[in-house]
């Protein structure tokens, strides 16, 4: 008789267990967000704090490091870049702090990524007025489910117009997945910015090599620690690397030339102008012109600034006198022949020892 009652009881128990079993839809996850080494001790985030709009300044104000981080790994990477360049840095924070509970954070990350696909970006409490003073902006983030962390996606989406024309270098941390998808996201979010081809990714297996990996990456993209703006530029010589050839130039002792020398090394593309009469590029920010002597009748090899536009012009042919031209230097010997070719020319300006 007892067995008769046990059979329906066992059947009900089986139905109950089946109803509570989770679905298997989430069994394949492209990438799991970085998990803090010490759960509960991730990045602090006080929603009542004043909105951080001003970066922390460094000695080198030509570069800015933007980063968002939850576990602290991306923050460590950002600080390493800042330390090697002595540049400005700013943390991009969500309007609402991420949950300390790891599983809850994963769920929120998935929901926000899905919302972004529909054009709905989560709120962030970090903003900047402009990026005009920066030659290069570093953008760092953890990779969540193969994508750029939602906080940084929101920031870039909201600041895309202010980043127009700016060079952006991407760096990221992840548990093991690649960075290529997030690079494409950055290109979509900032279509009018120049996203550098070389991005740096550190995974859990390479975080211990952070210092050397960052140094190698910075060297690879032509970025290094520059002298402070108030330092003396004792040498007025520079090299111009064009492909496999290196030519030299002697600069004038004026504010514009010293400003240019203080920014080296620098990689630019010289654009052909006026049928190979001159090769030009636009420094950003514009060079210092206080106290410089204006007026020049350029000859082949002269390095000048056209004051109304702020562009550097290297003359390959002689031209008539202009009160708006400022001479900054002259290419030594017959080196100008290297630049006297049709079309645009990529070059690297370097300080001489």
XYZ file of C-alpha atoms in Angstrom:
353
model
C 0.000 0.000 0.000
C 2.904 2.370 0.825
C 4.386 1.739 -2.634
C 1.188 2.942 -4.282
C 1.516 6.344 -2.562
C 5.269 6.596 -3.280
C 4.883 6.359 -7.065
C 2.868 9.609 -7.533
C 5.126 11.356 -5.017
C 8.256 10.438 -6.997
C 6.573 11.569 -10.226
C 5.759 15.012 -8.756
C 9.315 15.378 -7.492
C 10.674 14.634 -10.989
C 8.382 17.280 -12.532
C 9.525 19.841 -9.959
C 13.232 19.251 -10.680
C 12.641 19.439 -14.431
C 10.794 22.763 -14.161
C 13.674 24.299 -12.150
C 16.495 23.181 -14.498
C 18.158 26.175 -16.284
C 17.990 26.443 -20.056
C 21.186 25.717 -21.961
C 21.075 28.885 -24.117
C 24.043 30.500 -22.296
C 26.329 27.487 -22.401
C 28.446 29.031 -25.199
C 29.839 32.447 -24.256
C 32.346 34.198 -26.572
C 34.211 35.862 -23.693
C 33.598 36.342 -19.974
C 34.413 39.767 -18.493
C 37.581 39.972 -16.442
C 36.987 38.779 -12.887
C 38.599 40.707 -10.038
C 41.562 39.061 -8.353
C 39.923 40.060 -5.053
C 36.133 39.908 -5.525
C 34.384 42.876 -3.990
C 37.486 45.087 -4.205
C 37.128 46.300 -7.781
C 37.207 49.893 -8.953
C 35.500 52.235 -6.499
C 32.581 54.187 -7.911
C 30.704 56.774 -5.864
C 27.595 57.915 -7.713
C 27.351 60.917 -5.399
C 30.821 62.205 -6.306
C 31.314 65.192 -8.573
C 31.425 64.325 -12.265
C 35.096 63.931 -13.262
C 35.601 66.208 -16.248
C 39.241 67.232 -15.876
C 42.005 64.688 -16.541
C 44.799 64.274 -14.032
C 47.668 66.198 -15.594
C 51.143 64.864 -16.302
C 54.291 66.597 -17.463
C 53.580 65.681 -21.087
C 50.283 67.266 -22.110
C 50.327 65.992 -25.696
C 48.855 62.590 -24.832
C 45.714 61.552 -22.949
C 44.969 58.100 -21.525
C 41.239 57.333 -21.242
C 40.299 54.087 -19.541
C 37.466 52.196 -17.910
C 38.102 49.277 -15.593
C 36.203 47.082 -13.162
C 38.691 44.529 -11.905
C 41.685 46.855 -11.926
C 43.630 45.154 -14.736
C 42.838 47.800 -17.346
C 43.507 50.518 -14.782
C 46.975 49.061 -14.133
C 47.641 49.056 -17.863
C 46.474 52.675 -18.184
C 48.727 53.754 -15.336
C 51.668 51.941 -16.931
C 51.156 53.895 -20.167
C 50.788 57.107 -18.235
C 53.923 56.344 -16.209
C 56.035 55.704 -19.286
C 54.805 58.873 -21.040
C 54.186 61.140 -18.023
C 50.931 62.222 -19.687
C 47.341 63.107 -18.741
C 44.889 60.414 -17.634
C 41.121 60.180 -17.046
C 38.933 57.312 -15.851
C 35.606 56.845 -17.649
C 33.000 55.751 -15.104
C 29.433 54.422 -15.488
C 26.594 56.486 -14.080
C 25.622 53.509 -11.926
C 28.435 51.435 -10.465
C 28.692 47.827 -11.581
C 27.547 45.244 -9.080
C 30.143 43.696 -6.790
C 28.477 40.317 -7.272
C 30.241 38.824 -10.274
C 27.257 36.934 -11.694
C 25.047 40.008 -11.407
C 27.700 42.024 -13.204
C 27.820 39.439 -16.023
C 24.068 39.649 -16.470
C 24.132 43.435 -16.590
C 26.993 43.395 -19.106
C 25.011 41.122 -21.413
C 21.904 43.278 -21.115
C 23.833 46.480 -21.867
C 25.600 44.947 -24.857
C 22.230 43.812 -26.223
C 20.814 47.303 -25.654
C 23.720 48.919 -27.534
C 22.922 46.745 -30.551
C 19.505 48.430 -30.508
C 21.070 51.887 -30.247
C 20.522 52.338 -26.499
C 23.732 53.293 -24.695
C 24.033 53.133 -20.889
C 24.659 56.411 -19.081
C 28.177 57.427 -18.039
C 29.073 60.182 -15.604
C 32.367 61.169 -17.276
C 32.589 63.794 -19.995
C 35.181 66.082 -21.569
C 34.821 69.503 -23.139
C 37.306 68.887 -25.955
C 40.451 67.034 -26.992
C 42.076 69.849 -28.976
C 45.359 69.915 -27.047
C 46.111 66.208 -27.556
C 48.123 64.752 -30.429
C 47.069 61.209 -29.523
C 44.327 59.760 -27.314
C 44.790 56.313 -25.766
C 41.523 54.433 -25.156
C 41.578 51.421 -22.817
C 38.888 48.977 -21.741
C 38.233 45.359 -20.729
C 36.731 43.067 -23.356
C 33.308 41.704 -22.391
C 31.841 38.857 -24.427
C 34.220 39.758 -27.257
C 33.154 43.445 -27.249
C 34.451 46.722 -25.880
C 33.163 47.322 -22.352
C 29.836 49.140 -22.485
C 31.020 52.127 -20.433
C 33.686 53.010 -22.991
C 31.317 52.384 -25.895
C 28.928 54.941 -24.389
C 31.706 57.485 -23.856
C 33.002 57.200 -27.424
C 29.464 57.339 -28.806
C 28.784 60.547 -26.897
C 32.129 62.180 -27.761
C 32.530 61.079 -31.393
C 32.169 64.598 -32.799
C 34.738 65.978 -30.336
C 37.188 63.237 -31.341
C 36.850 64.024 -35.051
C 40.256 64.051 -36.723
C 42.031 62.741 -33.616
C 44.421 59.795 -33.616
C 43.278 57.042 -31.228
C 45.383 54.154 -29.943
C 43.433 51.241 -28.422
C 44.543 48.999 -25.573
C 42.563 46.325 -23.738
C 42.597 43.438 -21.291
C 40.669 40.187 -21.577
C 40.453 36.688 -20.223
C 41.721 35.280 -23.496
C 39.736 36.510 -26.518
C 41.056 38.816 -29.255
C 40.748 42.565 -29.725
C 39.698 42.705 -33.387
C 35.933 42.974 -32.753
C 36.392 45.892 -30.377
C 38.650 47.644 -32.905
C 35.827 47.471 -35.441
C 33.452 48.818 -32.802
C 35.791 51.778 -32.202
C 35.924 52.487 -35.937
C 32.115 52.481 -36.054
C 31.735 54.633 -32.933
C 34.333 57.192 -34.089
C 34.124 57.119 -37.902
C 35.909 60.461 -38.302
C 38.846 59.591 -36.042
C 42.042 57.793 -37.058
C 42.161 54.454 -35.213
C 45.773 53.271 -35.254
C 46.341 49.824 -36.767
C 48.465 48.656 -33.842
C 46.310 47.934 -30.773
C 47.663 46.357 -27.581
C 45.902 43.470 -25.844
C 47.036 41.848 -22.609
C 45.395 38.619 -21.469
C 45.632 36.836 -18.167
C 48.750 35.039 -19.417
C 50.586 38.225 -20.444
C 49.679 40.699 -17.672
C 52.943 39.877 -15.893
C 54.826 41.233 -18.953
C 52.926 44.531 -18.881
C 55.875 46.918 -18.530
C 57.897 45.550 -21.432
C 54.850 44.939 -23.655
C 53.670 48.527 -23.185
C 57.168 49.898 -23.886
C 57.464 47.863 -27.096
C 53.991 48.959 -28.216
C 54.680 52.649 -27.607
C 57.912 52.399 -29.568
C 56.064 50.608 -32.370
C 53.538 53.429 -32.777
C 56.240 56.081 -32.567
C 55.358 57.475 -29.148
C 57.850 58.206 -26.399
C 58.532 60.357 -23.371
C 59.117 63.892 -24.557
C 61.007 66.656 -22.852
C 58.881 69.166 -20.906
C 57.801 72.209 -22.884
C 59.996 74.528 -20.816
C 63.145 72.470 -21.374
C 65.946 73.891 -23.503
C 66.242 72.493 -26.994
C 69.986 72.749 -27.388
C 70.308 71.168 -30.833
C 68.744 72.872 -33.832
C 69.267 69.837 -36.055
C 66.741 67.171 -37.012
C 66.578 64.153 -39.299
C 63.811 63.430 -41.784
C 63.372 59.727 -42.534
C 61.818 59.036 -45.940
C 61.534 55.311 -46.607
C 65.059 53.894 -46.431
C 66.725 57.315 -46.703
C 67.514 59.838 -43.993
C 68.135 63.504 -44.724
C 68.968 66.263 -42.234
C 67.771 69.796 -41.633
C 69.053 72.793 -39.678
C 66.333 74.728 -37.887
C 66.089 78.438 -37.070
C 66.463 79.649 -33.497
C 62.864 80.811 -33.107
C 59.797 79.764 -31.095
C 58.135 77.872 -33.951
C 61.188 75.775 -34.764
C 61.849 74.980 -31.105
C 58.211 74.007 -30.616
C 58.455 71.587 -33.549
C 61.731 70.117 -32.262
C 60.220 69.619 -28.807
C 57.529 67.343 -30.309
C 59.887 64.944 -32.024
C 59.829 62.108 -32.895
C 56.783 62.662 -35.095
C 55.317 60.665 -37.969
C 53.264 62.535 -40.575
C 52.244 62.333 -44.211
C 53.425 65.267 -46.300
C 50.693 66.168 -48.756
C 51.615 67.332 -52.243
C 50.523 70.939 -52.775
C 50.588 73.239 -55.808
C 51.970 70.665 -58.245
C 54.981 69.549 -56.136
C 55.903 73.146 -55.268
C 55.617 72.271 -51.586
C 54.873 69.401 -49.222
C 52.598 70.332 -46.319
C 51.120 68.973 -43.088
C 49.089 70.443 -40.234
C 50.585 70.173 -36.709
C 48.010 69.657 -33.974
C 48.043 71.795 -31.913
C 49.416 74.574 -34.091
C 53.016 75.622 -33.559
C 53.960 78.529 -31.304
C 54.346 81.749 -33.318
C 54.926 84.364 -30.608
C 57.793 86.674 -31.465
C 58.751 84.992 -34.756
C 59.805 87.051 -37.769
C 57.336 86.914 -40.633
C 58.051 87.258 -44.330
C 59.946 84.839 -46.553
C 60.819 84.228 -50.220
C 61.179 80.421 -50.077
C 63.794 78.471 -52.005
C 64.031 74.668 -52.426
C 64.640 73.084 -49.041
C 63.095 75.823 -46.891
C 60.900 74.618 -44.010
C 58.202 77.201 -43.303
C 54.831 77.844 -41.700
C 51.975 79.487 -43.581
C 50.555 81.547 -40.693
C 46.913 81.957 -41.836
C 46.415 78.186 -42.066
C 48.935 76.974 -39.494
C 50.414 74.372 -41.844
C 54.079 73.465 -42.179
C 55.258 73.805 -45.786
C 58.520 72.337 -47.089
C 59.303 73.977 -50.422
C 60.596 71.846 -53.288
C 60.637 74.815 -55.702
C 61.283 78.527 -55.337
C 58.278 80.773 -54.739
C 57.513 84.450 -54.469
C 57.861 86.441 -51.253
C 54.948 86.229 -48.808
C 54.465 88.149 -45.580
C 52.466 85.193 -44.243
C 55.351 82.724 -44.503
C 57.602 82.077 -41.511
C 60.925 80.350 -42.052
C 61.688 77.591 -39.532
C 64.672 75.907 -41.138
C 66.299 74.476 -44.241
C 67.040 70.941 -45.455
C 70.787 70.373 -45.648
C 72.637 69.810 -48.925
C 70.581 68.367 -51.755
C 68.284 66.390 -49.445
C 65.185 68.150 -50.779
C 65.437 65.924 -53.874
C 64.035 63.054 -51.788
C 60.793 64.999 -51.318
C 60.622 66.476 -54.828
C 58.377 63.745 -56.174
C 54.687 63.754 -57.138
C 52.177 62.573 -54.552
C 52.013 62.352 -50.777
C 55.077 61.199 -48.818
C 55.054 59.527 -45.346
C 57.981 60.785 -43.234
C 59.320 60.594 -39.694
C 60.940 63.626 -38.066
C 63.569 62.750 -35.439
C 65.854 64.692 -33.133
C 69.562 64.271 -33.703
C 71.886 63.339 -30.865
